[in-house]
mmCIF file with all atom_site columns, C-alpha atoms in Angstrom:
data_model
loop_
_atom_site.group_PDB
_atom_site.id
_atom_site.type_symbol
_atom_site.label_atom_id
_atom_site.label_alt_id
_atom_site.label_comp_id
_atom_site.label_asym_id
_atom_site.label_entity_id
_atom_site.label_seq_id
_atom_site.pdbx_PDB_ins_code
_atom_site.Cartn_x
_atom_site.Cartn_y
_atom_site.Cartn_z
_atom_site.occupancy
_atom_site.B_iso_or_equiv
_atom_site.pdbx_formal_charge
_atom_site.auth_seq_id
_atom_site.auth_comp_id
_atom_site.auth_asym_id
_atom_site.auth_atom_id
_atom_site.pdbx_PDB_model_num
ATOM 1   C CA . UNK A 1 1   ? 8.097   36.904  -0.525  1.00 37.00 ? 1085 UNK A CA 1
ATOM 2   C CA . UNK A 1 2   ? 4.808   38.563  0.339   1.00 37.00 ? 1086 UNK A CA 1
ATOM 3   C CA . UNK A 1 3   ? 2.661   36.281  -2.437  1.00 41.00 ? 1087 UNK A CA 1
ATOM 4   C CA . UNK A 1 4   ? 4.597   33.210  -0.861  1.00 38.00 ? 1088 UNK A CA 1
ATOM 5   C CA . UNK A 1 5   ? 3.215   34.173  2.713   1.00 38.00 ? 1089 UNK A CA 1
ATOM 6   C CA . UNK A 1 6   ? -0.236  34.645  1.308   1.00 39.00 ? 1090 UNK A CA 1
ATOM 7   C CA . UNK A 1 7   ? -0.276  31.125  -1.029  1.00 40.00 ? 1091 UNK A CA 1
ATOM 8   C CA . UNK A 1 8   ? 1.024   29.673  2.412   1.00 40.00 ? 1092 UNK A CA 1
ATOM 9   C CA . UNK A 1 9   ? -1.827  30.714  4.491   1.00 40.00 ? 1093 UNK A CA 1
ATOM 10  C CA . UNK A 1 10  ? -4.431  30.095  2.265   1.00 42.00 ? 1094 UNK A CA 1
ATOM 11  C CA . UNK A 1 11  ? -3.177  26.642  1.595   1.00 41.00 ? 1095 UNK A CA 1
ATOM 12  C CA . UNK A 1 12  ? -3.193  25.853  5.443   1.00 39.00 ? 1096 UNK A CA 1
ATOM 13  C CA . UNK A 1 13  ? -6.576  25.198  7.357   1.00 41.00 ? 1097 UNK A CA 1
ATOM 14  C CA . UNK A 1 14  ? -7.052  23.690  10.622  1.00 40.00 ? 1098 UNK A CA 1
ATOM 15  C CA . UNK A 1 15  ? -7.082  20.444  9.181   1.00 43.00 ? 1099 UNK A CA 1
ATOM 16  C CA . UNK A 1 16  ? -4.034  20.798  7.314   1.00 44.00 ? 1100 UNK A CA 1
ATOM 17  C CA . UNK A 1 17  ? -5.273  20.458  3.655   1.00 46.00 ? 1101 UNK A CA 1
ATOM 18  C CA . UNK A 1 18  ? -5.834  23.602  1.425   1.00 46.00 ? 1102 UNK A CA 1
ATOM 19  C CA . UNK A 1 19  ? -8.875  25.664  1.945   1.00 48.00 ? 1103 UNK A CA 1
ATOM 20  C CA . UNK A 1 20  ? -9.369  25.982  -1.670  1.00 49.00 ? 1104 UNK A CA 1
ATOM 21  C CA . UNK A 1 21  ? -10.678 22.486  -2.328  1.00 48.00 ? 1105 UNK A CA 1
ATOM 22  C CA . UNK A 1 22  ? -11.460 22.900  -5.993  1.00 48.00 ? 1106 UNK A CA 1
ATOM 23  C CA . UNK A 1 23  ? -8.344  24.241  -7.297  1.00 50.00 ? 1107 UNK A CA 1
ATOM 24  C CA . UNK A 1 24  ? -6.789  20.582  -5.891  1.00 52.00 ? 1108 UNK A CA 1
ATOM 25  C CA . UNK A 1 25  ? -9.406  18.291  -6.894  1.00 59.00 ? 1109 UNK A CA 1
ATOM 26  C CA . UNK A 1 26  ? -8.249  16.617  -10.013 1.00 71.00 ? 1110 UNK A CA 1
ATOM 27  C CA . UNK A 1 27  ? -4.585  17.449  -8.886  1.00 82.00 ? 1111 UNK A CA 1
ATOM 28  C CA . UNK A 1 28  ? -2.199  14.679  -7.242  1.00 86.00 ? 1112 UNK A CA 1
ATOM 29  C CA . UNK A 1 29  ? 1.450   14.456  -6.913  1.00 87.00 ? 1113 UNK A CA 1
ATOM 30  C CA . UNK A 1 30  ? 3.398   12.198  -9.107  1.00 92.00 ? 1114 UNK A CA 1
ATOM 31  C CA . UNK A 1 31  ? 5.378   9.749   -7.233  1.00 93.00 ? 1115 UNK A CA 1
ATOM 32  C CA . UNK A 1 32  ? 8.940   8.306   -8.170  1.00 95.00 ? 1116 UNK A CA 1
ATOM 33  C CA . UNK A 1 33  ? 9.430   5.637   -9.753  1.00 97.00 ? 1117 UNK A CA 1
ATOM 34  C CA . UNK A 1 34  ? 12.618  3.010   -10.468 1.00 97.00 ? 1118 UNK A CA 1
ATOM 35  C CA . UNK A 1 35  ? 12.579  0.443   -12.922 1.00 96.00 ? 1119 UNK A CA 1
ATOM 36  C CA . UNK A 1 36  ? 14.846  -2.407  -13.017 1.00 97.00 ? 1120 UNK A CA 1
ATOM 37  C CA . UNK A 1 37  ? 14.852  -5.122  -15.964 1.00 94.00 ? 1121 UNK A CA 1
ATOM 38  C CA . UNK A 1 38  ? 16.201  -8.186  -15.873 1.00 91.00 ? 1122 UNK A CA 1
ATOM 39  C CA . UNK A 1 39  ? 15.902  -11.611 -18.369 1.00 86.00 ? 1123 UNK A CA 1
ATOM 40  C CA . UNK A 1 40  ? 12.214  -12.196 -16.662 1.00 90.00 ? 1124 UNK A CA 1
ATOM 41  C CA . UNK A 1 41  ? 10.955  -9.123  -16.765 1.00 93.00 ? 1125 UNK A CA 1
ATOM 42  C CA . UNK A 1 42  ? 10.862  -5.607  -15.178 1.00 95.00 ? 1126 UNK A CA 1
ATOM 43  C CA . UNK A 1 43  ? 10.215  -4.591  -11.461 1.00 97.00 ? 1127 UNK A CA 1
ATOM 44  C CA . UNK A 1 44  ? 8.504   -1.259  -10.388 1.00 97.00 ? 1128 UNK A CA 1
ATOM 45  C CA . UNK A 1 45  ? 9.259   0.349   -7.194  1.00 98.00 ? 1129 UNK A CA 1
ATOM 46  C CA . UNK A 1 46  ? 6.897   3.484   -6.400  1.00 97.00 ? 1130 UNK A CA 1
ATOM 47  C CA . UNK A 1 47  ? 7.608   5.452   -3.433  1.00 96.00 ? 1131 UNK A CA 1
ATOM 48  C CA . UNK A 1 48  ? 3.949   6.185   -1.719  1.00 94.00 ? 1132 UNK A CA 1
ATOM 49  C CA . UNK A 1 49  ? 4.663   7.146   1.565   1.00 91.00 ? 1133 UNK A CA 1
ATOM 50  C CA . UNK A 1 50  ? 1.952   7.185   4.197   1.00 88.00 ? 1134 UNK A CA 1
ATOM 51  C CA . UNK A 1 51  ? -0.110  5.171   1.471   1.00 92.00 ? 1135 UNK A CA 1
ATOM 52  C CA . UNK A 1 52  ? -2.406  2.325   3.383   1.00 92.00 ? 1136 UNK A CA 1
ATOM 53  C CA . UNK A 1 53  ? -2.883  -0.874  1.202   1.00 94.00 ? 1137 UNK A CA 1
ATOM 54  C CA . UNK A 1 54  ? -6.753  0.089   1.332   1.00 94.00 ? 1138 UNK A CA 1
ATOM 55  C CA . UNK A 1 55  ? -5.967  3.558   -0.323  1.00 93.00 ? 1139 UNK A CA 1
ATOM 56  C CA . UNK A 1 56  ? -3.807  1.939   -3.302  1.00 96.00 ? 1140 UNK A CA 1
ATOM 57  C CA . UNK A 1 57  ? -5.714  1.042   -6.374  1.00 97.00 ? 1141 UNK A CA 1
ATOM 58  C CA . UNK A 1 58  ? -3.302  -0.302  -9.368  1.00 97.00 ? 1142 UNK A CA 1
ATOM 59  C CA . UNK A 1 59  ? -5.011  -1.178  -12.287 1.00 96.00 ? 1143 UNK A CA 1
ATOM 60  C CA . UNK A 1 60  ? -4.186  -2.646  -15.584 1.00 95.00 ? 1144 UNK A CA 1
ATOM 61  C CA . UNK A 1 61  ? -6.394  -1.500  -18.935 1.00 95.00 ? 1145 UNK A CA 1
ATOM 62  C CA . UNK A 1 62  ? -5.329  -2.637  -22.165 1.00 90.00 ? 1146 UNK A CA 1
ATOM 63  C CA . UNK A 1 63  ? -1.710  -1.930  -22.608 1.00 92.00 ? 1147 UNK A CA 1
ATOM 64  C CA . UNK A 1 64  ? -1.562  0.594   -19.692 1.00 95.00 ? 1148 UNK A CA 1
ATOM 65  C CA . UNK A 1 65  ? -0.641  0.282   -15.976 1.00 96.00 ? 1149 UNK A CA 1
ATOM 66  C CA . UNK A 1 66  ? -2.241  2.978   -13.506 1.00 97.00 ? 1150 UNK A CA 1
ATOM 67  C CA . UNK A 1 67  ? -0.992  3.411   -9.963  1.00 97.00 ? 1151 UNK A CA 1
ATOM 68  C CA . UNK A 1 68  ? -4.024  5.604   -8.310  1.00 96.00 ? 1152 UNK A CA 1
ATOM 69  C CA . UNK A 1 69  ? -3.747  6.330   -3.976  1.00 94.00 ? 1153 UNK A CA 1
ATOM 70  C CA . UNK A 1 70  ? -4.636  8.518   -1.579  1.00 91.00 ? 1154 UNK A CA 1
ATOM 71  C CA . UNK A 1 71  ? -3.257  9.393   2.290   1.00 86.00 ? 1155 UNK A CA 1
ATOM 72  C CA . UNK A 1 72  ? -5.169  10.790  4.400   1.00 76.00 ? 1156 UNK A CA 1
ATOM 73  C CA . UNK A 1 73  ? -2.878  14.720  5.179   1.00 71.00 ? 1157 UNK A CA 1
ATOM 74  C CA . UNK A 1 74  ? -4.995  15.181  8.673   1.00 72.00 ? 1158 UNK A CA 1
ATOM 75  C CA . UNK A 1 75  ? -4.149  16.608  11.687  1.00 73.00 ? 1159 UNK A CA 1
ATOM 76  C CA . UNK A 1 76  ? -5.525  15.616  15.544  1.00 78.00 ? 1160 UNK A CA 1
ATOM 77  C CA . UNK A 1 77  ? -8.106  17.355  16.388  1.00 83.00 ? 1161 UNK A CA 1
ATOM 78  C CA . UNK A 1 78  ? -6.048  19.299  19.076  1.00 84.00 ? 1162 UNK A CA 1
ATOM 79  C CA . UNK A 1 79  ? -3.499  20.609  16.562  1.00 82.00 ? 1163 UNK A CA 1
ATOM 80  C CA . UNK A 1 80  ? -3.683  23.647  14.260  1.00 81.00 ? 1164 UNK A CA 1
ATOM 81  C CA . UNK A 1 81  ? -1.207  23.823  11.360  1.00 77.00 ? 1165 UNK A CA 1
ATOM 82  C CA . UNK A 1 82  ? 0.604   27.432  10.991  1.00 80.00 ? 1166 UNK A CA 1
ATOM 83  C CA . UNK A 1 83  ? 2.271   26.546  7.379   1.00 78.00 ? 1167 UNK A CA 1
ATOM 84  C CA . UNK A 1 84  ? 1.760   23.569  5.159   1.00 72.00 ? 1168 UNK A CA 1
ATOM 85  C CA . UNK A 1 85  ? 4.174   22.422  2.422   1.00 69.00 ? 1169 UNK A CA 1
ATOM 86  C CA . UNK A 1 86  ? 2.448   19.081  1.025   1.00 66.00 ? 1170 UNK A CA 1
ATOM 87  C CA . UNK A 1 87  ? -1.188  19.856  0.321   1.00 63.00 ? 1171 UNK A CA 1
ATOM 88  C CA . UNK A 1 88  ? -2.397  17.587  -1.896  1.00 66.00 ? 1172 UNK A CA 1
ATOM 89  C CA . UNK A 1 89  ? -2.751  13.947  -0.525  1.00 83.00 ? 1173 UNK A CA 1
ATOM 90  C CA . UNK A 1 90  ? -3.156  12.059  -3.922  1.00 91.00 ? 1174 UNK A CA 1
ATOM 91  C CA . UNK A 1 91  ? -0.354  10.330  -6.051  1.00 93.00 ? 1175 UNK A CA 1
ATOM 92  C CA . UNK A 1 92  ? -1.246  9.037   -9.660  1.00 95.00 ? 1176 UNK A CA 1
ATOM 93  C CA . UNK A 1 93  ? 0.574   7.656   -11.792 1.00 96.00 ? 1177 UNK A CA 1
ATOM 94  C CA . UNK A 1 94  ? 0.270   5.342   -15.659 1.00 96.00 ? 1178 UNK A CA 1
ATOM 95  C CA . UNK A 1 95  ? 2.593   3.963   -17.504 1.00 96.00 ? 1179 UNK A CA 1
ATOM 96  C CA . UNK A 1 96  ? 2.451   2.134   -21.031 1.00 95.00 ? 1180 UNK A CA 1
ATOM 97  C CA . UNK A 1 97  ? 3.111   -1.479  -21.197 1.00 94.00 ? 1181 UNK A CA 1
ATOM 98  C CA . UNK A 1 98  ? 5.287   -3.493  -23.801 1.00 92.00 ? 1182 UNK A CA 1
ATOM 99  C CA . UNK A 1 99  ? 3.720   -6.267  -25.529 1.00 92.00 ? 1183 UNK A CA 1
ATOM 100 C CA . UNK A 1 100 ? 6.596   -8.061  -23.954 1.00 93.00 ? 1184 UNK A CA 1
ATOM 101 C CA . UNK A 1 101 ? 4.994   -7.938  -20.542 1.00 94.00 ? 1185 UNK A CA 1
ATOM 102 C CA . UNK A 1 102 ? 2.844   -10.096 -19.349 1.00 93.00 ? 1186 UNK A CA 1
ATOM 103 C CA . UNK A 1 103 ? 0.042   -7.999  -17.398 1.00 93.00 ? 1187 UNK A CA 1
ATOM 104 C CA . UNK A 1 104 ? -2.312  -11.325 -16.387 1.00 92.00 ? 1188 UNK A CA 1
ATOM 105 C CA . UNK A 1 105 ? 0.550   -11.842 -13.949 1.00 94.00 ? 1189 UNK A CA 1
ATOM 106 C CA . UNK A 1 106 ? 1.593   -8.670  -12.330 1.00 95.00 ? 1190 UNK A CA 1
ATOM 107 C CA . UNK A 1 107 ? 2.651   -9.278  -8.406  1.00 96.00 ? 1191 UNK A CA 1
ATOM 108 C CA . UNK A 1 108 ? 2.192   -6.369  -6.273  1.00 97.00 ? 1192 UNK A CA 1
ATOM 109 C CA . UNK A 1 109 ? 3.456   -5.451  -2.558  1.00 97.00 ? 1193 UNK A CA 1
ATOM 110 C CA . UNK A 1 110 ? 2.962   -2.675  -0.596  1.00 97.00 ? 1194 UNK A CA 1
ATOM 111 C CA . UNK A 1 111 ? 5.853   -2.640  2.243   1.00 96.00 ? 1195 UNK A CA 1
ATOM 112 C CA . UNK A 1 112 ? 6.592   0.817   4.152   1.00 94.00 ? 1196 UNK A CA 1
ATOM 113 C CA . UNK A 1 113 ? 5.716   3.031   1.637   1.00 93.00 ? 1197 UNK A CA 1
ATOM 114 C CA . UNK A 1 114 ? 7.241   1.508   -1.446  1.00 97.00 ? 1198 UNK A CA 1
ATOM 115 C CA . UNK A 1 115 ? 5.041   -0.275  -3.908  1.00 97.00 ? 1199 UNK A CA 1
ATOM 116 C CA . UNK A 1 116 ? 7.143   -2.960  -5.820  1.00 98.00 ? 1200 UNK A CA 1
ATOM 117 C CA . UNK A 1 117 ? 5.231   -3.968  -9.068  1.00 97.00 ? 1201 UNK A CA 1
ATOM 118 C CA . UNK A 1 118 ? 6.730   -7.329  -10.576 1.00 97.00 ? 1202 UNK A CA 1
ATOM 119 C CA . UNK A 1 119 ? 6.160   -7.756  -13.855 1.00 96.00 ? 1203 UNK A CA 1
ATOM 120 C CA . UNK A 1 120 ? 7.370   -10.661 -15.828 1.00 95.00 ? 1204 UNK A CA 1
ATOM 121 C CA . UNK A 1 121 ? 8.302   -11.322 -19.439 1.00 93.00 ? 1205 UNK A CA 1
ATOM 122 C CA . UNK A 1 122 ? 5.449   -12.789 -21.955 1.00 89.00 ? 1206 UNK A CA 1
ATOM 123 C CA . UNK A 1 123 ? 6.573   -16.144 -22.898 1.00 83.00 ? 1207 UNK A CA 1
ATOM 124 C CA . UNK A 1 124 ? 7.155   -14.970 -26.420 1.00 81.00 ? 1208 UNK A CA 1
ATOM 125 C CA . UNK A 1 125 ? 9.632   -12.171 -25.279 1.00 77.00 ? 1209 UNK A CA 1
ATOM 126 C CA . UNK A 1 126 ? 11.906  -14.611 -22.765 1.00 76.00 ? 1210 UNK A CA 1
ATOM 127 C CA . UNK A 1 127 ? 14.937  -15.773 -25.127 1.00 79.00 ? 1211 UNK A CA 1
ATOM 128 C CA . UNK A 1 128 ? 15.276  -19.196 -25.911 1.00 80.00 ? 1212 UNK A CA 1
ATOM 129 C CA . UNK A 1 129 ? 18.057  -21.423 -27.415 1.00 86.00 ? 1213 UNK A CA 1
ATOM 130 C CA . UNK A 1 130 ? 18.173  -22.827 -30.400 1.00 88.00 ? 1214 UNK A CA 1
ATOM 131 C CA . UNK A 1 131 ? 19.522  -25.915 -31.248 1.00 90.00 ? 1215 UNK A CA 1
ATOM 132 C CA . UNK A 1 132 ? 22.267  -26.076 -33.898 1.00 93.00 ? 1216 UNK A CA 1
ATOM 133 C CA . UNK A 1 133 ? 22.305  -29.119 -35.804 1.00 92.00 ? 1217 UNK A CA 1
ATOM 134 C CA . UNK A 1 134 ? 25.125  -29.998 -38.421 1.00 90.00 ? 1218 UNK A CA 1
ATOM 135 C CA . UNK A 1 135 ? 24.187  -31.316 -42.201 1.00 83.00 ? 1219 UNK A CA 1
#
């Protein structure tokens, strides 16, 4: 319980992010994620709470999808925090693509704190009907 109390306090500052910068740097939380699939193709919904659309950066390389934001953990000036639970104020997230996906025409919205990712079929994926003639 002791080492708790101790990782507590030196996690805290007065500006509410952990005093030991560098052992956060390259760390970020990994935000949920649902996926739902239909016939057109698949739709992402990341929650990103307290995520600005200015701090969001999704990115598409080759076959892989990166979700990449930041929120800004800061207290007012006038407040002090005793104990802080979320310290890192990062969220990161890739994912691999099908070549069923079309990535040229991902829609993206950012709505209170959910980012919904839409993500439609490639043309050669959708199914098609074939015609059935008799000889």
């Amino acid at each position: 319980m002791n080492q708790l109390r101790e990782q507590a306090g030196r996690r805290s500052s007065s500006e509410g992010r952990p005093q030991d910068a560098s052992r956060y740097s390259d760390a970020a939380l990994m935000p949920p994620v649902d996926v739902v699939e239909d016939a057109n193709g698949i739709t992402l919904y990341a929650d990103l709470p307290g995520v600005s659309r200015e701090n969001l950066h999704v990115q598409v390389e080759a076959a892989t999808l990166t979700i990449n934001a930041e929120v800004d953990l800061g207290l007012p000036e006038d407040l002090q925090a005793s104990h802080t639970e979320v310290g890192l104020g990062r969220f990161h997230r890739t994912f691999t693509l099908s070549q069923e996906l079309d990535p040229e025409r991902i829609a993206a919205d950012l709505s209170n704190g959910v980012l919904k990712l839409s993500i439609p079929k490639a043309e050669h994926a959708k199914p098609r009907r074939i015609a059935v003639t008799a000889v």
